[in-house]
Coordinates of C-alpha atoms in Angstrom, one line a residue:
T1 CA 194.5 197.6 141.2
G2 CA 197.7 197.6 143.3
G3 CA 199.7 196.2 140.4
E4 CA 197.9 192.8 140.6
K5 CA 196.7 191.0 137.4
L6 CA 193.2 189.6 137.3
E7 CA 192.3 186.6 135.2
L8 CA 189.0 185.2 134.1
H9 CA 188.7 181.4 134.1
Y10 CA 185.9 179.8 132.2
D11 CA 185.3 176.4 130.5
Q12 CA 185.5 176.2 126.8
P13 CA 182.2 175.1 125.1
R14 CA 184.0 172.4 123.2
G15 CA 187.3 170.5 123.7
K16 CA 189.3 170.2 126.8
G17 CA 191.2 172.5 129.1
V18 CA 190.6 175.9 130.6
L19 CA 191.0 179.2 128.7
H20 CA 192.9 181.9 130.5
Q21 CA 191.8 185.4 129.5
A22 CA 193.4 188.4 131.2
F23 CA 190.9 191.1 132.3
E24 CA 191.9 194.5 130.9
G25 CA 191.0 196.3 134.1
I26 CA 188.2 198.6 135.1
C27 CA 189.9 201.9 134.2
S28 CA 191.1 200.6 130.8
N29 CA 187.6 199.2 130.2
L30 CA 185.9 202.5 130.9
E31 CA 188.5 204.4 128.8
R32 CA 188.1 202.1 125.8
R33 CA 184.3 202.2 126.0
Y34 CA 184.4 206.0 126.3
N35 CA 186.6 206.3 123.2
E36 CA 184.7 203.8 121.1
T37 CA 181.1 204.5 121.9
Q38 CA 179.0 206.7 119.5
S39 CA 176.2 207.1 122.2
E40 CA 176.1 210.5 124.0
A41 CA 174.2 208.8 126.9
S42 CA 176.9 206.2 127.4
K43 CA 179.6 208.9 127.3
K44 CA 177.7 211.0 129.9
E45 CA 177.4 207.9 132.1
I46 CA 181.1 207.2 132.0
E47 CA 182.0 210.9 132.5
E48 CA 180.6 210.5 136.0
Y49 CA 183.7 208.5 136.8
L50 CA 186.1 211.0 135.1
S51 CA 187.6 214.1 136.6
Q52 CA 189.8 216.8 135.2
C53 CA 193.3 217.2 136.7
P54 CA 196.4 219.2 135.6
C55 CA 198.8 217.3 133.3
P56 CA 201.8 216.2 135.5
A57 CA 204.2 217.1 132.6
C58 CA 203.2 220.7 131.8
K59 CA 201.4 221.4 135.1
G60 CA 198.2 222.6 133.3
R61 CA 200.1 225.0 131.0
R62 CA 199.1 223.1 127.9
L63 CA 202.3 224.0 126.1
R64 CA 205.7 222.3 125.5
P65 CA 208.7 223.6 127.5
E66 CA 210.2 225.1 124.3
A67 CA 207.1 227.3 123.8
L68 CA 207.0 228.3 127.4
A69 CA 210.7 229.3 127.3
V70 CA 209.9 232.1 124.9
T71 CA 209.0 235.3 126.8
V72 CA 207.8 238.8 125.8
G73 CA 208.2 241.5 128.4
G74 CA 209.4 238.9 130.9
L75 CA 206.2 236.8 130.5
S76 CA 205.5 233.5 128.7
I77 CA 202.2 232.9 126.9
F78 CA 200.8 231.1 129.9
D79 CA 201.9 233.8 132.4
A80 CA 200.2 236.4 130.2
T81 CA 196.9 234.5 130.1
E82 CA 197.0 234.1 133.9
L83 CA 196.7 237.9 134.3
P84 CA 193.2 239.3 134.9
V85 CA 192.1 241.7 132.1
D86 CA 192.6 244.8 134.3
Q87 CA 196.3 243.8 134.7
A88 CA 196.8 242.5 131.2
L89 CA 195.7 245.8 129.6
P90 CA 198.4 247.9 131.3
F91 CA 201.0 245.2 130.5
F92 CA 200.3 245.2 126.8
N93 CA 199.9 249.0 126.7
G94 CA 203.3 249.5 128.4
L95 CA 205.1 246.9 126.3
E96 CA 208.3 248.4 124.9
L97 CA 209.7 246.8 121.7
T98 CA 212.6 247.6 119.4
G99 CA 212.3 248.6 115.7
N100 CA 212.0 245.2 114.0
Q101 CA 209.9 243.8 116.9
Q102 CA 207.6 246.8 116.7
L103 CA 207.0 246.3 113.0
I104 CA 206.1 242.6 113.5
A105 CA 203.9 243.1 116.6
A106 CA 202.1 246.4 115.8
Q107 CA 199.0 244.8 114.3
I108 CA 198.9 242.0 116.8
L109 CA 199.2 244.3 119.8
K110 CA 196.5 246.6 118.3
E111 CA 194.1 243.6 118.2
I112 CA 195.0 242.3 121.7
R113 CA 194.5 245.8 123.3
A114 CA 191.2 246.3 121.5
R115 CA 189.8 242.9 122.6
L116 CA 191.0 243.4 126.2
G117 CA 189.4 246.8 126.1
F118 CA 186.1 245.3 125.0
L119 CA 186.2 242.7 127.8
Q120 CA 186.8 245.6 130.3
S121 CA 183.9 247.7 128.8
V122 CA 181.4 244.9 129.5
G123 CA 182.5 244.6 133.1
L124 CA 184.7 241.5 132.8
S125 CA 188.0 243.1 134.0
Y126 CA 188.4 240.5 136.8
L127 CA 188.5 237.5 134.4
T128 CA 191.7 235.8 133.4
L129 CA 192.1 234.7 129.8
S130 CA 192.9 231.1 130.9
R131 CA 189.6 230.6 132.7
A132 CA 187.7 227.6 131.3
S133 CA 184.5 228.6 129.5
G134 CA 182.5 226.0 131.3
T135 CA 183.0 227.7 134.6
L136 CA 181.6 231.1 133.5
S137 CA 178.2 232.2 134.7
G138 CA 175.4 232.9 132.2
G139 CA 175.8 236.6 132.4
E140 CA 179.6 236.4 131.8
S141 CA 179.2 234.1 128.8
Q142 CA 176.6 236.5 127.3
R143 CA 178.8 239.5 127.8
I144 CA 181.8 237.8 126.2
R145 CA 179.7 237.1 123.1
L146 CA 178.7 240.8 123.2
A147 CA 182.4 241.8 123.4
T148 CA 183.1 239.6 120.4
Q149 CA 180.4 241.4 118.4
I150 CA 181.7 244.9 119.2
G151 CA 185.1 243.7 118.2
S152 CA 183.8 242.6 114.8
S153 CA 182.7 246.2 114.0
L154 CA 180.0 245.1 111.7
M155 CA 177.4 247.6 110.3
G156 CA 173.8 247.0 109.1
V157 CA 173.3 243.9 111.2
L158 CA 170.1 243.1 113.1
Y159 CA 171.0 241.7 116.6
I160 CA 168.3 239.9 118.6
L161 CA 169.0 239.5 122.3
D162 CA 166.8 237.4 124.6
E163 CA 167.0 238.8 128.1
P164 CA 170.7 239.8 128.1
S165 CA 170.3 241.2 131.7
I166 CA 169.8 237.7 133.2
G167 CA 172.4 237.0 135.9
L168 CA 173.6 240.6 135.8
H169 CA 173.8 242.8 138.9
Q170 CA 172.3 246.2 138.5
R171 CA 175.8 247.7 138.7
D172 CA 176.7 245.9 135.5
N173 CA 173.5 246.9 133.8
D174 CA 174.9 250.3 132.9
K175 CA 177.9 248.7 131.2
L176 CA 175.7 246.3 129.3
L177 CA 173.4 249.1 128.1
A178 CA 176.4 251.2 127.1
T179 CA 177.7 248.2 125.1
L180 CA 174.3 247.8 123.3
C181 CA 174.1 251.5 122.6
R182 CA 177.6 251.3 121.1
L183 CA 176.5 248.5 118.8
R184 CA 173.5 250.6 117.7
D185 CA 175.8 253.7 117.1
L186 CA 177.9 251.6 114.8
G187 CA 174.9 251.4 112.5
N188 CA 173.1 248.3 113.6
T189 CA 169.6 247.5 114.8
L190 CA 169.0 245.8 118.2
I191 CA 165.8 244.1 119.2
V192 CA 165.9 243.1 122.9
V193 CA 163.3 240.9 124.7
E194 CA 163.4 242.2 128.3
H195 CA 161.5 242.8 131.5
D196 CA 164.3 245.0 132.9
E197 CA 163.3 248.6 133.7
D198 CA 166.7 250.2 132.9
T199 CA 166.7 248.5 129.5
M200 CA 163.2 249.8 128.7
R201 CA 164.0 253.3 129.8
S202 CA 167.2 253.3 127.5
A203 CA 165.3 252.0 124.5
D204 CA 164.5 254.3 121.6
Y205 CA 161.2 252.4 120.8
I206 CA 159.2 249.9 122.9
V207 CA 156.7 247.3 121.8
D208 CA 154.5 246.1 124.7
V209 CA 152.7 242.8 124.1
G210 CA 149.8 241.7 126.3
P211 CA 147.6 242.5 128.1
G212 CA 148.0 239.2 130.0
A213 CA 149.5 235.7 129.4
G214 CA 148.3 232.7 127.5
V215 CA 144.7 233.2 126.1
H216 CA 144.7 236.7 127.6
G217 CA 147.7 237.8 125.6
G218 CA 148.7 238.1 121.9
E219 CA 147.9 241.7 121.3
I220 CA 150.1 244.8 120.9
V221 CA 148.9 246.9 123.9
A222 CA 151.2 249.9 123.2
A223 CA 154.1 250.9 121.0
G224 CA 156.4 254.0 121.1
S225 CA 158.6 255.8 123.7
V226 CA 158.6 255.2 127.4
K227 CA 156.1 258.1 127.8
D228 CA 153.7 256.4 125.3
I229 CA 153.9 253.1 127.3
C230 CA 153.3 254.9 130.6
K231 CA 150.2 256.6 129.2
A232 CA 148.6 253.4 127.9
K233 CA 145.9 252.4 130.4
R234 CA 145.8 248.7 129.3
S235 CA 149.5 248.3 129.7
I236 CA 150.6 246.5 132.9
T237 CA 154.2 247.4 132.1
G238 CA 153.1 251.0 131.9
D239 CA 151.4 250.8 135.3
Y240 CA 154.7 249.9 136.9
L241 CA 156.9 252.2 134.8
S242 CA 154.6 255.2 135.7
G243 CA 154.4 254.3 139.4
R244 CA 150.6 253.6 139.3
K245 CA 151.4 250.1 140.6
R246 CA 154.3 248.9 142.8
I247 CA 155.4 245.8 144.6
A248 CA 155.2 246.3 148.4
V249 CA 158.0 245.3 150.7
P250 CA 156.9 242.7 153.3
Q251 CA 156.3 244.0 156.8
T252 CA 157.5 240.9 158.6
R253 CA 160.1 238.2 157.9
R254 CA 160.1 234.5 158.9
T255 CA 162.6 233.7 161.7
G256 CA 163.4 230.1 160.6
N257 CA 163.8 226.9 162.7
G258 CA 167.1 227.8 164.5
H259 CA 169.3 225.4 162.5
C260 CA 171.9 226.3 159.9
L261 CA 173.8 224.7 156.9
T262 CA 177.4 226.0 156.9
V263 CA 179.8 225.8 154.0
K264 CA 183.4 225.9 155.2
G265 CA 186.4 227.2 153.2
A266 CA 184.6 227.6 149.8
R267 CA 187.3 228.3 147.2
E268 CA 185.8 227.3 143.8
N269 CA 186.4 229.7 140.9
N270 CA 186.2 233.3 142.2
L271 CA 185.4 232.3 145.9
R272 CA 188.3 233.1 148.3
N273 CA 188.2 230.5 151.1
I274 CA 185.0 231.8 152.7
D275 CA 182.6 230.4 155.3
V276 CA 178.9 230.8 154.7
S277 CA 175.9 229.9 156.9
F278 CA 172.4 229.4 155.5
P279 CA 169.5 229.6 158.1
L280 CA 167.0 226.7 157.5
G281 CA 163.3 227.1 157.4
E282 CA 163.6 230.5 155.5
F283 CA 163.4 231.9 152.0
I284 CA 167.0 232.8 151.3
C285 CA 168.3 234.9 148.4
V286 CA 171.9 234.8 147.3
T287 CA 172.8 238.0 145.4
G288 CA 175.9 239.9 144.3
I289 CA 177.8 241.2 141.3
S290 CA 177.9 239.0 138.2
G291 CA 181.0 236.7 138.6
S292 CA 181.3 237.2 142.3
G293 CA 180.7 233.4 142.9
K294 CA 177.0 233.0 143.5
S295 CA 176.5 230.0 141.2
S296 CA 179.9 228.5 142.3
L297 CA 178.8 228.6 146.0
I298 CA 175.3 227.3 145.5
N299 CA 175.3 225.0 142.4
E300 CA 178.9 223.7 142.4
I301 CA 179.6 223.4 146.2
L302 CA 176.4 223.3 148.3
Y303 CA 174.1 221.5 145.9
K304 CA 176.6 218.9 144.7
T305 CA 177.8 218.2 148.3
L306 CA 174.2 217.7 149.5
A307 CA 173.3 215.6 146.4
S308 CA 176.3 213.3 147.0
E309 CA 175.8 213.0 150.8
L310 CA 171.9 212.8 151.0
N311 CA 170.8 211.5 147.6
G312 CA 173.7 209.3 146.8
A313 CA 174.5 211.2 143.6
R314 CA 177.9 210.7 142.0
S315 CA 178.5 214.4 141.6
R316 CA 181.9 215.9 142.3
A317 CA 181.5 219.0 144.5
G318 CA 183.5 222.2 144.1
K319 CA 186.5 223.0 146.4
C320 CA 185.7 223.5 150.1
D321 CA 186.5 222.0 153.5
G322 CA 183.1 220.6 154.0
V323 CA 179.4 221.3 154.8
E324 CA 178.1 221.2 158.4
G325 CA 174.5 220.7 159.4
L326 CA 173.6 217.9 157.0
E327 CA 171.7 216.1 159.7
F328 CA 169.0 218.9 159.6
V329 CA 168.2 218.2 155.9
D330 CA 166.3 215.2 154.5
K331 CA 167.2 215.6 150.8
V332 CA 168.0 218.2 148.2
I333 CA 166.2 219.0 145.0
G334 CA 167.7 221.2 142.3
I335 CA 165.3 223.1 140.0
D336 CA 167.1 224.8 137.2
Q337 CA 166.5 225.9 133.6
Q338 CA 167.5 222.6 131.9
P339 CA 165.0 220.9 129.5
I340 CA 162.6 218.8 131.5
G341 CA 162.8 215.8 129.2
R342 CA 164.6 214.5 126.1
T343 CA 161.7 212.5 124.5
P344 CA 159.1 214.2 122.3
R345 CA 156.4 212.6 124.5
S346 CA 157.7 214.5 127.6
N347 CA 155.6 217.6 128.5
P348 CA 154.4 219.5 131.6
A349 CA 151.5 217.0 132.1
T350 CA 153.7 213.9 132.0
Y351 CA 156.4 215.5 134.1
T352 CA 154.2 216.7 136.9
G353 CA 152.3 213.4 137.0
V354 CA 148.9 214.7 135.9
F355 CA 148.2 211.5 133.9
N356 CA 149.1 209.2 136.8
D357 CA 145.6 209.3 138.3

């Protein structure tokens, strides 16, 4: 570091003299091992010391100056992909081309407009096309896959969707259901595994499995329309759909311990330089439209900052000016939907420590 050269000195096993071997350097060593190793575990370990940053030559545009010099309607390829979908659609719809250009671009523009339209129809009009896929929420990723399927215009296909409403705000549910109905109307069959009431009410046919979980389940309790499910006396789903049962709103709320965790200047992904306070000693829910920044705020900024400061984790937190109130928290534990273990011997018993005693 600092332009200095390090040398290792050690005695040769045989003969006389000292062998001088130049040390390649820590960064070079990690880079070489990362490129040479076949082990995913080793790569993951070294990745903790790596971070993404824009290329100094192209400034993150990922194209040569010659390619960026070509513009259509005053925009380069990079500038066009930086537009949100709701701005890109009017741009491509209003593009004026001359005779020869029109002939060349007609089919391409038709495809671009259609695909942008599909993204808008599934509620992703705020996304830019240059957004990295790894930063998308679960709901956004799922709806992009749905938009791809609508664009393929296939017929006679059986689509199976496992809880597509996960991560979706109720506002976006209507767009999702309209998309699913559109796939059905093209001549396809859709089987959706869901707990969502709107999805059940939109379905042409429902199969209710139950009546309970585990040893109490495994039977078809009811099958048919929403009315048929509501009439089924053994159906717990029918009890709630018909209004025979409901979940009561709590009468009182806990007041907390008076302390707060405060995130200052959060600006990761869709977050716009916001300050957020979380009262401690309470059950807190973070909600909002899909893509509004819930996961970025909690998982990328709050959790990673706390894991780094309190647990000593080597996690790189999302962009913010800092988190205040760390002295009121002992440690942080993240419970997500990742697999609990990699080995075949790992199971709920071993993971929760049942065998320890």
